[in-house]
């Protein structure tokens, strides 16, 4: 299931996109996919942490693990809870869950 959010680059640039996010593991890490036209994200800066701001207020610090101009995969940590964070944090389900 996909949802809408915004990537915030270190420069302050906001890039609207679609994402998929899985529930965090016991250590607090989550992973997912960024979907859309990602030309504004320079692959040379992919080691830098980015911020994903979800439409419901959930915020995820993420690190891109694989990048193309049409999408990327990432690992991340939830840094601010949104309206659906309880599904991610307390869900306990192995099924994919999105914020």
JSON list of C-alpha atoms in Angstrom, two decimals:
[
{"chain": "A", "resi": 1, "resn": "UNK", "atom": "CA", "xyz": [0.00, 0.00, 0.00]},
{"chain": "A", "resi": 2, "resn": "UNK", "atom": "CA", "xyz": [1.38, 3.41, -0.91]},
{"chain": "A", "resi": 3, "resn": "UNK", "atom": "CA", "xyz": [0.96, 6.81, 0.70]},
{"chain": "A", "resi": 4, "resn": "UNK", "atom": "CA", "xyz": [2.01, 10.37, -0.02]},
{"chain": "A", "resi": 5, "resn": "UNK", "atom": "CA", "xyz": [4.78, 12.27, 1.68]},
{"chain": "A", "resi": 6, "resn": "UNK", "atom": "CA", "xyz": [7.64, 14.67, 1.13]},
{"chain": "A", "resi": 7, "resn": "UNK", "atom": "CA", "xyz": [11.39, 14.16, 1.17]},
{"chain": "A", "resi": 8, "resn": "UNK", "atom": "CA", "xyz": [13.27, 17.06, 2.73]},
{"chain": "A", "resi": 9, "resn": "UNK", "atom": "CA", "xyz": [16.81, 17.41, 1.44]},
{"chain": "A", "resi": 10, "resn": "UNK", "atom": "CA", "xyz": [19.61, 18.92, 3.53]},
{"chain": "A", "resi": 11, "resn": "UNK", "atom": "CA", "xyz": [19.34, 22.00, 1.32]},
{"chain": "A", "resi": 12, "resn": "UNK", "atom": "CA", "xyz": [15.74, 22.43, 2.49]},
{"chain": "A", "resi": 13, "resn": "UNK", "atom": "CA", "xyz": [14.26, 21.40, -0.87]},
{"chain": "A", "resi": 14, "resn": "UNK", "atom": "CA", "xyz": [10.97, 19.50, -0.53]},
{"chain": "A", "resi": 15, "resn": "UNK", "atom": "CA", "xyz": [10.22, 16.70, -3.02]},
{"chain": "A", "resi": 16, "resn": "UNK", "atom": "CA", "xyz": [6.66, 15.32, -3.00]},
{"chain": "A", "resi": 17, "resn": "UNK", "atom": "CA", "xyz": [6.49, 11.57, -3.64]},
{"chain": "A", "resi": 18, "resn": "UNK", "atom": "CA", "xyz": [4.78, 8.30, -2.89]},
{"chain": "A", "resi": 19, "resn": "UNK", "atom": "CA", "xyz": [6.26, 5.84, -0.41]},
{"chain": "A", "resi": 20, "resn": "UNK", "atom": "CA", "xyz": [5.83, 2.40, 1.11]},
{"chain": "A", "resi": 21, "resn": "UNK", "atom": "CA", "xyz": [6.92, 1.82, 4.71]},
{"chain": "A", "resi": 22, "resn": "UNK", "atom": "CA", "xyz": [7.15, -1.34, 6.82]},
{"chain": "A", "resi": 23, "resn": "UNK", "atom": "CA", "xyz": [6.72, -1.57, 10.60]},
{"chain": "A", "resi": 24, "resn": "UNK", "atom": "CA", "xyz": [9.89, -0.94, 12.60]},
{"chain": "A", "resi": 25, "resn": "UNK", "atom": "CA", "xyz": [11.88, -3.88, 13.95]},
{"chain": "A", "resi": 26, "resn": "UNK", "atom": "CA", "xyz": [12.60, -4.33, 17.65]},
{"chain": "A", "resi": 27, "resn": "UNK", "atom": "CA", "xyz": [15.66, -2.08, 17.28]},
{"chain": "A", "resi": 28, "resn": "UNK", "atom": "CA", "xyz": [13.48, 0.74, 15.89]},
{"chain": "A", "resi": 29, "resn": "UNK", "atom": "CA", "xyz": [14.60, 0.47, 12.28]},
{"chain": "A", "resi": 30, "resn": "UNK", "atom": "CA", "xyz": [12.13, 0.41, 9.41]},
{"chain": "A", "resi": 31, "resn": "UNK", "atom": "CA", "xyz": [12.59, 0.11, 5.67]},
{"chain": "A", "resi": 32, "resn": "UNK", "atom": "CA", "xyz": [10.66, 0.96, 2.56]},
{"chain": "A", "resi": 33, "resn": "UNK", "atom": "CA", "xyz": [10.52, 2.36, -0.94]},
{"chain": "A", "resi": 34, "resn": "UNK", "atom": "CA", "xyz": [10.33, 5.86, -2.35]},
{"chain": "A", "resi": 35, "resn": "UNK", "atom": "CA", "xyz": [8.37, 5.93, -5.61]},
{"chain": "A", "resi": 36, "resn": "UNK", "atom": "CA", "xyz": [8.35, 8.70, -8.16]},
{"chain": "A", "resi": 37, "resn": "UNK", "atom": "CA", "xyz": [10.59, 10.98, -10.14]},
{"chain": "A", "resi": 38, "resn": "UNK", "atom": "CA", "xyz": [13.66, 11.41, -7.96]},
{"chain": "A", "resi": 39, "resn": "UNK", "atom": "CA", "xyz": [15.91, 13.40, -10.29]},
{"chain": "A", "resi": 40, "resn": "UNK", "atom": "CA", "xyz": [16.29, 16.11, -7.63]},
{"chain": "A", "resi": 41, "resn": "UNK", "atom": "CA", "xyz": [18.03, 13.65, -5.30]},
{"chain": "A", "resi": 42, "resn": "UNK", "atom": "CA", "xyz": [21.68, 13.57, -6.33]},
{"chain": "A", "resi": 43, "resn": "UNK", "atom": "CA", "xyz": [22.99, 9.97, -6.05]},
{"chain": "A", "resi": 44, "resn": "UNK", "atom": "CA", "xyz": [26.32, 11.41, -4.93]},
{"chain": "A", "resi": 45, "resn": "UNK", "atom": "CA", "xyz": [24.55, 12.58, -1.77]},
{"chain": "A", "resi": 46, "resn": "UNK", "atom": "CA", "xyz": [22.67, 9.33, -1.15]},
{"chain": "A", "resi": 47, "resn": "UNK", "atom": "CA", "xyz": [24.92, 8.53, 1.86]},
{"chain": "A", "resi": 48, "resn": "UNK", "atom": "CA", "xyz": [23.48, 11.64, 3.55]},
{"chain": "A", "resi": 49, "resn": "UNK", "atom": "CA", "xyz": [20.45, 11.13, 5.74]},
{"chain": "A", "resi": 50, "resn": "UNK", "atom": "CA", "xyz": [17.22, 12.49, 4.37]},
{"chain": "A", "resi": 51, "resn": "UNK", "atom": "CA", "xyz": [13.92, 13.19, 6.09]},
{"chain": "A", "resi": 52, "resn": "UNK", "atom": "CA", "xyz": [10.62, 11.69, 4.95]},
{"chain": "A", "resi": 53, "resn": "UNK", "atom": "CA", "xyz": [7.63, 13.69, 6.19]},
{"chain": "A", "resi": 54, "resn": "UNK", "atom": "CA", "xyz": [4.44, 11.68, 5.81]},
{"chain": "A", "resi": 55, "resn": "UNK", "atom": "CA", "xyz": [1.07, 13.29, 5.17]},
{"chain": "A", "resi": 56, "resn": "UNK", "atom": "CA", "xyz": [-0.17, 12.29, 8.66]},
{"chain": "A", "resi": 57, "resn": "UNK", "atom": "CA", "xyz": [2.81, 13.87, 10.44]},
{"chain": "A", "resi": 58, "resn": "UNK", "atom": "CA", "xyz": [5.01, 10.78, 10.81]},
{"chain": "A", "resi": 59, "resn": "UNK", "atom": "CA", "xyz": [8.67, 11.71, 10.27]},
{"chain": "A", "resi": 60, "resn": "UNK", "atom": "CA", "xyz": [11.36, 9.20, 9.30]},
{"chain": "A", "resi": 61, "resn": "UNK", "atom": "CA", "xyz": [15.10, 9.84, 9.10]},
{"chain": "A", "resi": 62, "resn": "UNK", "atom": "CA", "xyz": [16.25, 7.65, 6.26]},
{"chain": "A", "resi": 63, "resn": "UNK", "atom": "CA", "xyz": [19.32, 6.48, 4.41]},
{"chain": "A", "resi": 64, "resn": "UNK", "atom": "CA", "xyz": [18.94, 5.45, 0.78]},
{"chain": "A", "resi": 65, "resn": "UNK", "atom": "CA", "xyz": [20.28, 1.96, 0.10]},
{"chain": "A", "resi": 66, "resn": "UNK", "atom": "CA", "xyz": [19.50, 1.72, -3.63]},
{"chain": "A", "resi": 67, "resn": "UNK", "atom": "CA", "xyz": [18.71, 4.57, -5.99]},
{"chain": "A", "resi": 68, "resn": "UNK", "atom": "CA", "xyz": [17.31, 5.07, -9.49]},
{"chain": "A", "resi": 69, "resn": "UNK", "atom": "CA", "xyz": [15.69, 8.18, -10.96]},
{"chain": "A", "resi": 70, "resn": "UNK", "atom": "CA", "xyz": [12.28, 6.47, -10.65]},
{"chain": "A", "resi": 71, "resn": "UNK", "atom": "CA", "xyz": [12.55, 5.12, -7.12]},
{"chain": "A", "resi": 72, "resn": "UNK", "atom": "CA", "xyz": [14.74, 4.17, -4.20]},
{"chain": "A", "resi": 73, "resn": "UNK", "atom": "CA", "xyz": [14.86, 1.79, -1.26]},
{"chain": "A", "resi": 74, "resn": "UNK", "atom": "CA", "xyz": [15.81, 2.93, 2.22]},
{"chain": "A", "resi": 75, "resn": "UNK", "atom": "CA", "xyz": [16.33, 2.05, 5.86]},
{"chain": "A", "resi": 76, "resn": "UNK", "atom": "CA", "xyz": [15.26, 4.51, 8.50]},
{"chain": "A", "resi": 77, "resn": "UNK", "atom": "CA", "xyz": [14.20, 5.35, 12.02]},
{"chain": "A", "resi": 78, "resn": "UNK", "atom": "CA", "xyz": [10.93, 6.96, 13.08]},
{"chain": "A", "resi": 79, "resn": "UNK", "atom": "CA", "xyz": [11.72, 10.26, 14.79]},
{"chain": "A", "resi": 80, "resn": "UNK", "atom": "CA", "xyz": [8.25, 11.78, 15.15]},
{"chain": "A", "resi": 81, "resn": "UNK", "atom": "CA", "xyz": [4.97, 9.93, 15.48]},
{"chain": "A", "resi": 82, "resn": "UNK", "atom": "CA", "xyz": [2.06, 10.69, 13.20]},
{"chain": "A", "resi": 83, "resn": "UNK", "atom": "CA", "xyz": [-1.59, 9.77, 13.45]},
{"chain": "A", "resi": 84, "resn": "UNK", "atom": "CA", "xyz": [-0.96, 6.18, 12.32]},
{"chain": "A", "resi": 85, "resn": "UNK", "atom": "CA", "xyz": [2.29, 5.56, 14.21]},
{"chain": "A", "resi": 86, "resn": "UNK", "atom": "CA", "xyz": [0.53, 3.16, 16.60]},
{"chain": "A", "resi": 87, "resn": "UNK", "atom": "CA", "xyz": [0.01, 0.81, 13.65]},
{"chain": "A", "resi": 88, "resn": "UNK", "atom": "CA", "xyz": [3.73, 0.87, 12.97]},
{"chain": "A", "resi": 89, "resn": "UNK", "atom": "CA", "xyz": [5.04, 0.77, 16.52]},
{"chain": "A", "resi": 90, "resn": "UNK", "atom": "CA", "xyz": [2.46, -1.37, 18.30]},
{"chain": "A", "resi": 91, "resn": "UNK", "atom": "CA", "xyz": [1.16, -3.45, 15.41]},
{"chain": "A", "resi": 92, "resn": "UNK", "atom": "CA", "xyz": [3.35, -6.52, 15.84]},
{"chain": "A", "resi": 93, "resn": "UNK", "atom": "CA", "xyz": [2.17, -7.79, 12.45]},
{"chain": "A", "resi": 94, "resn": "UNK", "atom": "CA", "xyz": [4.67, -9.04, 9.90]},
{"chain": "A", "resi": 95, "resn": "UNK", "atom": "CA", "xyz": [2.43, -7.80, 7.11]},
{"chain": "A", "resi": 96, "resn": "UNK", "atom": "CA", "xyz": [3.46, -4.57, 5.43]},
{"chain": "A", "resi": 97, "resn": "UNK", "atom": "CA", "xyz": [1.92, -1.60, 7.15]},
{"chain": "A", "resi": 98, "resn": "UNK", "atom": "CA", "xyz": [2.09, 2.00, 6.04]},
{"chain": "A", "resi": 99, "resn": "UNK", "atom": "CA", "xyz": [1.84, 5.29, 7.81]}
]
